[in-house]
Coordinates of C-alpha atoms in Angstrom, one line a residue:
Chain A
M1 CA -48.7 -21.1 -33.6
A2 CA -50.8 -18.4 -32.6
Q3 CA -50.2 -14.9 -31.8
V4 CA -50.9 -13.5 -28.3
P5 CA -53.3 -10.8 -29.1
V6 CA -51.7 -7.4 -29.1
Q7 CA -53.6 -6.0 -25.4
T8 CA -54.6 -2.6 -25.9
I9 CA -56.1 -0.7 -22.4
H10 CA -57.9 3.3 -24.0
R11 CA -56.6 5.2 -21.3
D12 CA -57.6 9.5 -21.2
P13 CA -55.6 11.5 -22.4
Q14 CA -55.4 13.2 -19.6
L15 CA -53.9 10.7 -17.6
F16 CA -51.1 12.4 -19.6
Y17 CA -51.0 15.8 -18.9
W18 CA -51.8 14.9 -15.2
I19 CA -49.3 12.2 -13.5
L20 CA -47.1 12.0 -15.9
F21 CA -45.6 16.2 -16.1
P22 CA -46.9 16.6 -12.5
I23 CA -44.4 14.2 -12.0
T24 CA -41.5 14.6 -14.1
I25 CA -41.7 18.6 -12.5
V26 CA -42.6 17.5 -9.0
M27 CA -39.0 15.9 -9.7
I28 CA -37.2 18.0 -11.1
L29 CA -37.9 20.3 -9.1
T30 CA -36.7 18.8 -6.1
G31 CA -34.2 18.2 -7.5
I32 CA -32.9 21.1 -7.8
L33 CA -34.0 22.4 -4.8
R34 CA -32.0 19.2 -3.1
H35 CA -28.8 20.7 -4.6
Y36 CA -28.8 24.1 -3.2
A37 CA -29.7 22.3 0.6
T38 CA -26.8 21.0 -0.4
V39 CA -25.1 23.5 -0.8
L40 CA -26.0 25.7 1.5
M41 CA -26.0 23.7 4.5
S42 CA -21.8 22.3 3.1
S43 CA -19.4 23.5 6.1
A44 CA -16.1 25.3 3.9
P45 CA -13.8 22.4 4.5
K46 CA -11.3 23.5 7.7
P47 CA -7.4 24.3 7.0
L48 CA -5.8 21.7 8.1
D49 CA -2.8 22.7 10.7
L50 CA 0.7 23.1 10.6
R51 CA 2.2 20.1 11.5
S52 CA -0.9 17.6 10.0
T53 CA -0.6 18.9 6.7
R54 CA 4.1 18.1 7.3
E55 CA 2.7 14.7 8.0
Q56 CA 0.6 14.6 4.9
R57 CA 3.6 16.0 2.8
S58 CA 6.3 14.1 3.8
L59 CA 4.8 11.2 3.6
L60 CA 3.8 11.9 0.1
H61 CA 7.0 12.9 -0.4
G62 CA 8.4 9.8 -0.2
I63 CA 6.1 7.8 -2.4
S64 CA 7.0 10.3 -4.3
L65 CA 10.9 9.5 -4.1
R66 CA 10.2 5.7 -4.5
S67 CA 8.0 6.6 -7.8
N68 CA 10.7 8.3 -9.7
F69 CA 14.2 7.4 -7.7
H70 CA 15.3 6.8 -11.5
A71 CA 15.7 10.9 -12.0
L72 CA 18.2 10.3 -9.3
S73 CA 21.7 8.6 -9.9
R74 CA 22.2 5.9 -7.4
R75 CA 24.6 7.8 -4.4
S76 CA 21.9 11.0 -4.5
F77 CA 19.5 8.0 -4.3
H78 CA 20.8 6.4 -1.4
T79 CA 21.8 9.6 0.6
R80 CA 17.4 10.3 0.2
R81 CA 16.7 6.2 1.2
D82 CA 18.6 6.6 4.4
V83 CA 17.7 10.1 5.8
V84 CA 13.9 9.4 4.6
I85 CA 13.5 5.7 6.1
T86 CA 15.4 7.3 9.4
A87 CA 13.1 10.2 10.0
Y88 CA 9.9 7.5 9.3
E89 CA 10.9 4.6 12.1
S90 CA 11.5 7.0 14.4
G91 CA 8.3 8.7 13.8
A92 CA 9.9 12.6 13.2
Y93 CA 7.0 13.2 11.2
L94 CA 4.3 12.5 12.9
K95 CA 1.7 14.7 13.8
D96 CA 2.8 13.9 17.7
P97 CA 5.3 11.8 17.9
D98 CA 3.6 10.2 21.2
R99 CA 0.7 9.3 20.5
K100 CA 3.4 6.5 18.4
G101 CA 2.3 2.5 18.8
Q102 CA -0.7 3.8 20.5
P103 CA -3.8 2.2 18.8
P104 CA -5.4 5.4 16.6
A105 CA -7.5 7.8 18.9
N106 CA -12.0 6.7 17.7
P107 CA -12.6 8.6 15.3
M108 CA -15.7 9.8 16.7
T109 CA -14.1 11.5 19.2
D110 CA -11.2 13.8 16.5
P111 CA -13.4 16.8 16.5
S112 CA -12.3 17.0 12.9
S113 CA -13.6 13.7 11.4
M114 CA -16.8 14.3 12.8
D115 CA -16.9 17.1 11.4
G116 CA -16.6 15.0 7.7
M117 CA -19.6 12.4 9.2
M118 CA -22.1 16.1 10.5
G119 CA -21.1 16.6 6.0
M120 CA -22.0 12.5 5.2
M121 CA -25.2 12.3 7.9
K122 CA -26.9 15.7 5.6
N123 CA -26.3 14.9 2.7
Q124 CA -27.6 10.6 3.5
M125 CA -30.1 13.3 4.2
A126 CA -31.0 16.0 2.1
M127 CA -31.2 12.4 0.0
I128 CA -33.9 10.4 1.7
I129 CA -35.9 12.8 2.8
P130 CA -37.3 13.8 -0.3
N131 CA -37.2 10.8 -1.3
T132 CA -39.8 9.3 0.8
L133 CA -42.4 11.7 0.5
I134 CA -42.0 11.8 -3.0
M135 CA -42.6 8.3 -3.0
S136 CA -45.7 8.5 -0.1
W137 CA -47.1 11.2 -2.2
I138 CA -47.1 9.8 -5.9
N139 CA -48.9 6.4 -4.1
A140 CA -51.2 8.5 -1.5
F141 CA -52.6 9.8 -5.4
F142 CA -52.2 8.2 -8.0
S143 CA -51.5 4.5 -7.5
G144 CA -54.3 1.8 -9.2
Y145 CA -54.2 2.1 -12.7
V146 CA -51.2 2.0 -15.5
I147 CA -50.6 5.0 -17.6
M148 CA -48.9 3.9 -20.0
K149 CA -47.0 1.3 -22.1
L150 CA -43.1 0.9 -21.8
P151 CA -42.0 0.8 -25.7
F152 CA -39.5 -2.7 -24.6
P153 CA -40.2 -6.2 -23.5
L154 CA -40.0 -6.7 -20.1
T155 CA -39.7 -10.6 -17.8
I156 CA -42.3 -11.4 -15.8
K157 CA -40.6 -10.1 -12.2
F158 CA -41.1 -7.0 -13.5
K159 CA -44.2 -6.7 -12.6
S160 CA -44.5 -6.3 -9.5
M161 CA -41.9 -3.0 -9.6
L162 CA -44.1 -1.2 -11.9
Q163 CA -47.3 -2.5 -11.6
A164 CA -47.6 -1.6 -7.8
G165 CA -51.6 -1.3 -6.2
V166 CA -52.7 -2.3 -10.0
G167 CA -54.2 -5.9 -9.1
T168 CA -54.2 -7.1 -13.3
K169 CA -52.6 -10.6 -12.6
D170 CA -52.1 -11.2 -16.9
M171 CA -51.4 -7.6 -18.1
D172 CA -47.9 -7.2 -19.6
P173 CA -45.7 -6.0 -17.5
R174 CA -45.0 -3.4 -20.2
W175 CA -47.7 -1.5 -19.0
M176 CA -46.6 0.2 -15.7
S177 CA -48.1 3.1 -13.3
S178 CA -47.3 6.4 -12.5
I179 CA -44.6 4.3 -9.6
S180 CA -42.4 3.5 -11.9
W181 CA -42.4 7.2 -14.1
Y182 CA -41.0 7.8 -10.5
F183 CA -38.8 6.1 -10.8
L184 CA -38.0 6.5 -13.9
C185 CA -37.4 8.9 -13.7
M186 CA -34.9 9.6 -10.4
F187 CA -32.9 7.5 -12.2
G188 CA -32.5 9.9 -15.8
L189 CA -32.8 12.5 -15.0
Q190 CA -29.1 12.8 -14.4
S191 CA -28.4 14.6 -18.0
V192 CA -31.1 17.3 -17.8
F193 CA -29.6 18.3 -13.5
N194 CA -26.1 18.4 -16.2
F195 CA -27.9 20.9 -18.1
L196 CA -29.2 22.8 -15.0
L197 CA -27.3 23.0 -12.6
G198 CA -24.3 22.5 -14.4
N199 CA -22.3 19.4 -14.1
D200 CA -21.1 18.7 -10.1
N201 CA -24.6 19.2 -9.1
A202 CA -25.5 17.1 -6.2
A203 CA -28.8 17.1 -7.3
S204 CA -29.3 13.7 -8.0
Q205 CA -27.9 11.5 -5.6
M206 CA -27.2 8.5 -8.7
A207 CA -23.5 10.3 -9.1
Q208 CA -23.4 9.3 -5.1
Q209 CA -24.2 5.8 -5.0
M210 CA -22.4 4.4 -8.2
G211 CA -19.3 6.5 -5.8
Q212 CA -19.7 4.3 -3.3
M213 CA -20.8 1.3 -4.0
G214 CA -17.5 1.6 -6.6
P215 CA -14.4 -0.1 -5.8
Q216 CA -13.6 2.5 -3.2
A217 CA -9.6 3.8 -3.5
P218 CA -8.1 3.0 0.4
Q219 CA -7.9 6.5 2.3
M220 CA -5.4 7.4 2.6
F221 CA -5.3 10.4 5.3
G222 CA -8.7 10.4 6.7
P223 CA -9.5 9.3 10.0
G224 CA -8.8 6.3 11.7
V225 CA -5.9 6.0 9.7
D226 CA -2.5 4.9 11.6
P227 CA 0.2 7.2 10.0
N228 CA 2.5 5.5 11.9
K229 CA 1.9 2.0 10.5
Q230 CA 2.2 3.9 6.3
F231 CA 5.1 5.3 7.6
L232 CA 6.8 2.5 8.0
A233 CA 4.7 0.7 4.8
E234 CA 6.8 3.5 3.4
A235 CA 10.0 3.0 4.6
E236 CA 9.7 -1.2 3.5
N237 CA 8.9 -0.4 0.2
L238 CA 12.1 2.2 -0.2
A239 CA 13.9 -0.2 1.1
V240 CA 13.7 -2.5 -1.4
I241 CA 14.3 0.2 -4.4
E242 CA 16.7 -2.4 -7.1
H243 CA 18.4 1.6 -7.7
H244 CA 18.5 1.6 -11.7
S245 CA 19.1 5.3 -12.7
V246 CA 17.5 6.9 -16.6
L247 CA 21.4 8.3 -16.8
D248 CA 22.6 5.3 -16.9
G249 CA 23.9 4.9 -21.0
V250 CA 22.2 7.7 -21.9
E251 CA 24.7 8.4 -23.9
Q252 CA 25.1 4.9 -26.0
R253 CA 21.3 6.4 -26.1
L254 CA 21.9 9.8 -27.6
L255 CA 23.9 9.2 -29.9
E256 CA 22.0 5.6 -31.6
G257 CA 19.3 8.4 -31.7
I258 CA 20.1 11.5 -33.2
R259 CA 21.3 11.5 -36.3
I260 CA 22.7 14.5 -37.7
Chain B
M1 CA 2.8 31.1 -29.3
A2 CA 0.3 34.5 -29.0
P3 CA -0.4 35.6 -25.1
S4 CA -2.4 34.1 -23.0
L5 CA -4.1 35.8 -20.6
I6 CA -5.1 31.9 -18.8
R7 CA -1.3 31.1 -18.6
S8 CA 1.2 31.9 -16.4
P9 CA 3.2 35.2 -17.7
V10 CA 6.1 34.0 -15.7
Q11 CA 8.2 33.4 -18.7
L12 CA 6.9 35.9 -21.0
P13 CA 9.4 38.2 -22.9
P14 CA 8.4 42.2 -22.4
A15 CA 6.9 42.7 -25.1
E16 CA 4.5 40.1 -24.5
A17 CA 3.9 41.4 -21.5
L18 CA 2.7 44.5 -22.5
T19 CA 1.1 44.0 -24.9
L20 CA -0.8 41.5 -22.1
S21 CA -1.5 44.4 -20.0
Q22 CA -3.0 46.5 -22.5
Q23 CA -6.2 44.7 -23.0
A24 CA -6.9 45.1 -18.8
P25 CA -9.1 47.7 -20.3
A26 CA -10.7 46.0 -22.4
I27 CA -11.5 43.3 -20.0
L28 CA -11.4 44.8 -17.1
Q29 CA -15.0 46.3 -18.7
S30 CA -15.9 43.8 -20.7
S31 CA -17.3 41.7 -17.7
P32 CA -18.9 42.5 -15.1
S33 CA -17.1 43.8 -12.1
T34 CA -19.3 42.3 -9.5
V35 CA -20.3 37.9 -9.9
S36 CA -22.4 37.2 -7.0
S37 CA -21.8 34.5 -5.5
S38 CA -25.2 33.9 -4.3
A39 CA -28.0 31.1 -4.9
L40 CA -30.1 32.7 -6.2
S41 CA -29.1 35.0 -8.3
S42 CA -26.8 32.6 -10.6
L43 CA -29.7 30.5 -11.5
F44 CA -30.5 33.7 -13.6
S45 CA -26.9 35.1 -15.1
A46 CA -24.3 33.0 -16.5
A47 CA -22.7 31.0 -15.1
E48 CA -19.3 31.8 -14.1
K49 CA -16.3 31.1 -15.0
P50 CA -12.8 30.1 -13.3
E51 CA -11.1 31.5 -16.3
L52 CA -12.0 34.2 -15.6
W53 CA -10.2 34.0 -11.7
I54 CA -6.9 33.0 -13.8
Q55 CA -7.4 35.5 -15.8
Y56 CA -7.5 38.1 -13.6
E57 CA -4.7 36.9 -11.3
N58 CA -2.3 36.6 -14.7
L59 CA -3.3 40.5 -15.3
I60 CA -2.4 41.2 -12.2
L61 CA 1.2 40.0 -12.9
S62 CA 1.1 41.3 -16.3
C63 CA -0.4 45.3 -14.4
L64 CA 2.4 45.5 -12.1
R65 CA 5.4 44.1 -14.7
T66 CA 4.2 46.8 -17.0
G67 CA 3.4 49.8 -14.1
D68 CA -0.4 49.2 -14.8
D69 CA -1.0 50.0 -10.9
R70 CA -4.6 51.1 -11.5
A71 CA -5.6 47.6 -14.0
A72 CA -4.4 45.8 -10.8
Q73 CA -6.0 46.9 -7.7
E74 CA -8.9 46.9 -9.7
C75 CA -8.7 43.6 -11.0
L76 CA -7.9 42.5 -6.5
N77 CA -10.8 44.0 -5.1
R78 CA -12.7 42.2 -7.9
L79 CA -11.1 38.9 -6.7
V80 CA -11.8 40.4 -2.9
A81 CA -15.3 40.9 -4.2
R82 CA -15.8 37.6 -4.8
F83 CA -12.9 35.0 -2.6
G84 CA -13.1 37.7 0.9
N85 CA -10.1 37.0 2.5
N86 CA -9.2 34.4 1.1
D87 CA -4.4 32.6 1.2
R88 CA -4.6 33.3 -2.8
V89 CA -6.0 36.8 -3.2
M90 CA -4.0 38.0 0.1
A91 CA -0.7 37.1 -1.4
L92 CA -2.0 38.8 -4.7
G93 CA -2.6 41.7 -2.2
G94 CA 1.1 42.2 -1.0
L95 CA 2.4 41.7 -4.4
I96 CA 0.2 45.1 -4.8
K97 CA 1.4 46.5 -2.8
E98 CA 5.3 45.6 -2.3
A99 CA 5.3 46.3 -6.1
Q100 CA 3.9 50.3 -5.5
A101 CA 6.4 50.4 -2.2
Q102 CA 8.6 53.3 -3.1
N103 CA 11.5 52.6 0.0
N104 CA 12.6 50.1 2.2
G105 CA 11.5 51.6 4.8
E106 CA 7.6 50.2 3.2
L107 CA 9.1 47.5 2.6
E108 CA 9.8 46.5 5.8
T109 CA 6.4 47.7 7.1
I110 CA 4.8 44.8 4.6
L111 CA 7.8 42.5 5.8
K112 CA 5.7 42.9 8.9
E113 CA 2.4 42.5 8.0
Y114 CA 3.5 39.3 6.5
D115 CA 4.6 37.9 9.6
Q116 CA 1.1 39.0 11.5
M117 CA -0.6 37.5 8.8
L118 CA 1.9 34.2 9.8
E119 CA 0.9 34.7 12.6
Q120 CA -3.0 34.5 12.7
N121 CA -2.4 31.5 10.7
N122 CA 0.5 29.0 10.3
A123 CA 0.4 26.8 7.0
N124 CA -0.7 29.8 5.0
L125 CA 2.3 28.7 1.8
P126 CA 1.0 32.0 -0.5
I127 CA 1.8 34.3 2.2
M128 CA 5.6 32.3 3.2
K129 CA 6.5 32.8 -0.3
R130 CA 5.7 35.4 -0.8
R131 CA 8.0 36.8 2.4
I132 CA 10.7 34.6 1.4
A133 CA 10.2 36.8 -2.2
L134 CA 10.7 39.8 -0.2
L135 CA 13.3 39.2 1.5
R136 CA 14.9 37.6 -1.3
S137 CA 14.8 40.9 -3.5
M138 CA 15.5 42.6 -0.1
G139 CA 19.1 41.0 -0.3
R140 CA 18.7 39.5 2.8
L141 CA 20.3 36.4 1.0
S142 CA 20.6 33.4 4.4
D143 CA 16.7 34.9 6.3
A144 CA 15.6 33.7 2.8
G145 CA 17.2 30.3 2.8
S146 CA 16.6 29.5 6.1
A147 CA 12.6 30.0 5.5
L148 CA 12.2 28.4 2.7
V149 CA 14.5 25.5 3.9
Q150 CA 11.9 25.5 7.1
L151 CA 9.3 25.8 4.7
L152 CA 10.2 22.7 2.6
D153 CA 10.4 20.8 6.2
F154 CA 6.4 20.8 7.1
S155 CA 5.8 21.0 3.1
P156 CA 8.7 19.6 1.1
T157 CA 6.3 18.3 -2.1
D158 CA 6.3 21.6 -3.2
S159 CA 8.8 22.2 -6.1
E160 CA 8.0 25.2 -6.5
A161 CA 10.3 25.8 -3.3
W162 CA 12.7 23.7 -4.1
S163 CA 13.4 24.9 -7.8
E164 CA 13.6 28.6 -5.3
L165 CA 16.4 27.1 -2.5
S166 CA 17.9 25.9 -5.9
D167 CA 18.6 29.1 -7.3
L168 CA 19.5 30.6 -3.9
Y169 CA 21.6 28.3 -3.1
F170 CA 23.2 28.5 -6.3
S171 CA 23.3 32.7 -6.3
Q172 CA 25.5 32.5 -2.5
G173 CA 27.6 29.6 -4.6
L174 CA 26.4 26.7 -2.4
Y175 CA 26.9 24.3 -5.3
P176 CA 26.1 20.1 -3.6
Q177 CA 23.2 22.3 -2.2
A178 CA 21.8 23.9 -4.6
I179 CA 22.6 20.1 -7.1
Y180 CA 20.1 18.9 -3.9
A181 CA 17.5 20.4 -4.1
M182 CA 17.3 20.0 -8.2
E183 CA 17.5 16.3 -7.6
E184 CA 14.2 17.7 -4.9
V185 CA 12.5 18.6 -7.8
L186 CA 13.3 16.0 -10.8
I187 CA 11.3 13.7 -8.2
L188 CA 8.5 15.4 -7.8
A189 CA 8.8 16.2 -11.4
P190 CA 10.5 14.0 -13.5
N191 CA 7.6 14.5 -16.8
A192 CA 5.9 17.8 -15.1
W193 CA 4.9 18.7 -18.6
N194 CA 6.2 22.8 -17.6
V195 CA 7.4 23.5 -14.3
R196 CA 6.9 26.7 -12.9
N197 CA 10.3 27.1 -12.7
A198 CA 11.6 31.9 -13.1
T199 CA 15.4 30.2 -13.3
V200 CA 14.9 27.9 -15.5
K201 CA 14.1 30.0 -18.8
Q202 CA 12.7 28.2 -21.7
S203 CA 14.8 28.6 -25.4
K204 CA 12.3 26.4 -27.1
P205 CA 9.0 26.6 -26.6
Y206 CA 7.6 23.2 -26.2
A207 CA 10.8 22.2 -24.3
N208 CA 9.3 20.5 -21.5
G209 CA 9.3 21.3 -17.9
S210 CA 12.0 18.2 -17.3
S211 CA 14.2 18.4 -19.5
Q212 CA 14.6 22.7 -18.3
V213 CA 15.7 21.1 -15.2
H214 CA 17.6 18.3 -16.0
A215 CA 19.8 21.0 -17.9
R216 CA 19.4 22.8 -15.0
L217 CA 21.0 20.0 -13.1
G218 CA 23.8 19.4 -16.0
E219 CA 25.2 23.7 -15.2
L220 CA 25.0 22.9 -11.9
Q221 CA 27.3 19.8 -11.7
Y222 CA 29.5 21.5 -14.5
M223 CA 30.0 25.1 -12.2
A224 CA 30.4 22.6 -9.2
A225 CA 33.6 20.8 -11.1
T226 CA 34.7 23.0 -12.7
A227 CA 34.0 25.8 -9.6
S228 CA 37.0 24.3 -7.3
G229 CA 39.1 24.1 -9.7
V230 CA 41.1 21.4 -8.4
I231 CA 41.0 17.8 -10.6
N232 CA 40.2 14.9 -8.6
G233 CA 37.7 12.0 -8.1
S234 CA 34.3 14.2 -7.3
Y235 CA 35.3 16.4 -10.8
Q236 CA 35.5 13.2 -12.8
K237 CA 32.4 12.0 -11.5
Q238 CA 30.5 15.3 -11.6
M239 CA 32.0 15.8 -14.9
A240 CA 30.0 13.2 -16.0
E241 CA 27.5 13.4 -14.6
A242 CA 26.7 16.7 -17.0
I243 CA 27.8 14.7 -19.6
K244 CA 24.8 12.8 -18.5
R245 CA 22.3 15.5 -17.8
F246 CA 22.9 16.9 -21.4
S247 CA 21.7 13.9 -23.3
R248 CA 18.9 13.4 -20.9
S249 CA 17.6 17.0 -21.5
I250 CA 18.6 16.6 -25.3
E251 CA 15.9 13.1 -25.4
L252 CA 13.4 14.6 -23.4
C253 CA 14.3 17.3 -26.2
D254 CA 14.8 17.9 -29.4
D255 CA 16.7 20.2 -30.8
Y256 CA 17.3 21.6 -27.4
L257 CA 20.1 24.3 -27.8
R258 CA 20.4 24.8 -24.0
G259 CA 21.5 20.8 -23.5
Y260 CA 23.5 20.7 -27.1
Y261 CA 25.5 24.2 -25.5
G262 CA 26.0 22.1 -21.8
L263 CA 27.3 18.9 -23.0
K264 CA 29.6 20.8 -26.2
L265 CA 31.3 22.8 -23.3
V266 CA 30.8 19.6 -21.4
T267 CA 33.6 17.5 -23.3
K268 CA 35.4 20.6 -25.4
R269 CA 37.3 20.8 -21.6
L270 CA 36.7 16.4 -20.9
L271 CA 39.2 16.8 -24.7
K272 CA 41.2 19.5 -24.1
D273 CA 42.0 18.0 -20.2
N274 CA 43.0 14.6 -21.1
T275 CA 41.3 13.0 -18.0
K276 CA 42.0 9.3 -18.5
P277 CA 39.0 8.1 -16.9
A278 CA 39.9 6.7 -13.6
G279 CA 40.0 3.1 -12.8
K280 CA 36.7 1.5 -11.3
V281 CA 36.8 3.7 -7.5
D282 CA 33.9 3.3 -6.4
D283 CA 30.3 1.8 -8.3
E284 CA 27.7 4.6 -6.2
D285 CA 28.4 7.0 -8.9
F286 CA 29.2 7.5 -12.4
T287 CA 32.5 7.0 -14.3
L288 CA 33.8 9.3 -17.6
P289 CA 32.6 7.4 -21.1
D290 CA 35.8 6.7 -22.6
S291 CA 37.3 9.9 -25.0
S292 CA 35.9 8.5 -28.8
T293 CA 32.1 8.3 -26.8
I294 CA 33.5 12.2 -26.0
E295 CA 34.3 13.0 -29.0
R296 CA 31.4 12.0 -30.7
L297 CA 29.3 13.1 -28.4
N298 CA 31.7 17.1 -28.9
E299 CA 31.1 16.5 -32.7
L300 CA 27.0 15.5 -32.1
A301 CA 26.6 19.1 -30.2
T302 CA 28.1 20.5 -32.1
A303 CA 26.0 19.9 -35.8
K304 CA 23.7 20.4 -33.7
L305 CA 24.3 23.3 -32.5
A306 CA 25.1 25.0 -35.5
E307 CA 22.3 23.1 -37.6
I308 CA 20.2 25.6 -34.3
V309 CA 22.1 28.6 -34.9
R310 CA 21.6 28.2 -39.1
H311 CA 18.2 27.3 -39.1
S312 CA 17.3 30.6 -36.5
S313 CA 19.0 33.5 -38.0
A314 CA 17.7 32.8 -41.0
Q315 CA 14.2 32.7 -39.6
D316 CA 13.2 29.4 -40.6
R317 CA 10.1 27.3 -40.1
G318 CA 9.5 26.0 -37.6
W319 CA 13.3 27.1 -35.3
K320 CA 11.0 29.9 -34.2
G321 CA 10.9 31.0 -30.9
Y322 CA 14.7 30.6 -30.0
D323 CA 15.8 32.5 -27.5
A324 CA 18.2 35.6 -29.3
A325 CA 20.5 35.9 -25.9
E326 CA 20.8 31.5 -26.1
V327 CA 21.3 31.3 -29.6
A328 CA 24.2 34.6 -29.8
A329 CA 26.1 32.8 -26.5
A330 CA 26.1 29.5 -29.1
R331 CA 27.0 31.5 -31.7
E332 CA 29.9 32.5 -29.8
L333 CA 30.6 29.0 -28.8
L334 CA 31.2 27.5 -31.6
S335 CA 33.1 30.6 -33.4
E336 CA 35.2 30.2 -30.3
D337 CA 36.0 26.1 -31.4
A338 CA 36.5 27.7 -35.5
P339 CA 38.9 30.7 -36.0
S340 CA 36.9 30.9 -38.7
G341 CA 33.7 31.7 -37.9
I342 CA 31.3 30.4 -38.9
E343 CA 29.0 31.1 -41.9
R344 CA 25.6 32.8 -40.6

């Protein structure tokens, strides 16, 4: 079988200086700019008021009682359980007990949750605007020719993405145009930003997107969650616990475990 | 372990606190007096480290203990310059003022200031705690108690506050309440490496917090049982739980002096009483183990205590770090047992 001849294309070395470098530098600078824009735009989290702190921490208290009941003796666990379940079911810990049983307020009208939404909006905007600008800049200036060859083979599917604007049918998809260099930079600059700005930077949008894609933990105290339902569920969880204690038979364990 | 400014200096003996506070001038000189929080300058200067601020905070505590008010004030100024007046810095400022107060009248004014701060922001936990501590040190125990209960009503997940409440009740002789509060600590931190708990002394540097809490509970149960002087059903129940708590604390931390001490104390008392375990009364409560088990536990505790006392008075490797007072107490307990006295 005949070898497929290796395609070679003579490129002007100036391409390297005038396309690869500028794109990389622009990407890095945009990342840094985005980081500081996010820092400047972010508002300090609003301190919780007394009632909502109470609501949240009471629920957490019940949860820790449920998970660590084994440290208690049976009697003291039962006493606590009765107290907690009664309080949960009567809604004593609710932020506003009058609203018990009503559907949760529309998160859009709640000013405290609006803050969170605004923050998310700002972040999204800080991501979308620069990306759109840079992409159109690259498309306007640098489209229509290839600039480098990837060191690894790719399937034909990548052709339309990597060689956007290059109308050559049988060119190896390893040849890529400037827009694909842009994509590589976008995905690959995370470590550079970590180096420049520290670990918790807001420069790269990739981390945030990953966070959105991952399995989302059930939101505990967010807007739109009915605390009364949470309390009732927790009361039910507590009620079904079969009590056992670490103190059961601890003397025997000790006598067997420790040799003099 | 060498004293370090990164760890909280709550449990340091005086000598180590002194060495820490003597480092103050060097630390204050070596770190820049202001760290700008603006975005632009952080590009050029070295990044600020969170450790620095923890260091300042702990330095304030050590310096106040050793009377170096000037260095403490300097640390506070730097914290204020960086963070403004947030809750924690406000509490530290209050602490310094309390330390500098000369008489009761000044303390009263500080208390009023705290009240004002709490009126502005009634969810200010650090200030709330400072106020409680101040009330307690001024001797107004019942006020401190009610303030603590109020705090715990809206923040029931605060193990520090629960253990303070337990100690407060204990100092007033209210054992059942003290036990309840201590059990809350245990719920919140069943496996904690280090519960911030000034009342529970560490007799072994690496004794973990949870085993301390268990031992403390055992002590409380024992005191509650013996305080009334009446031998009844609840006496047996509490003694049984005390044995179990001490055993658990030893299980969590080998060679835990306090645990063995308590175990020995309880079993000795039970053997002297010669009480028979009451018939199964209630499924809810613990029952005493049979007398042979108690005897074996007593023997174990005696042997272990003797071992600890021997090794730690000989300053053997790996046996350092026991509190000298506690070792002395253990030695005394052992010598009560054997009139001939034990070998050192």
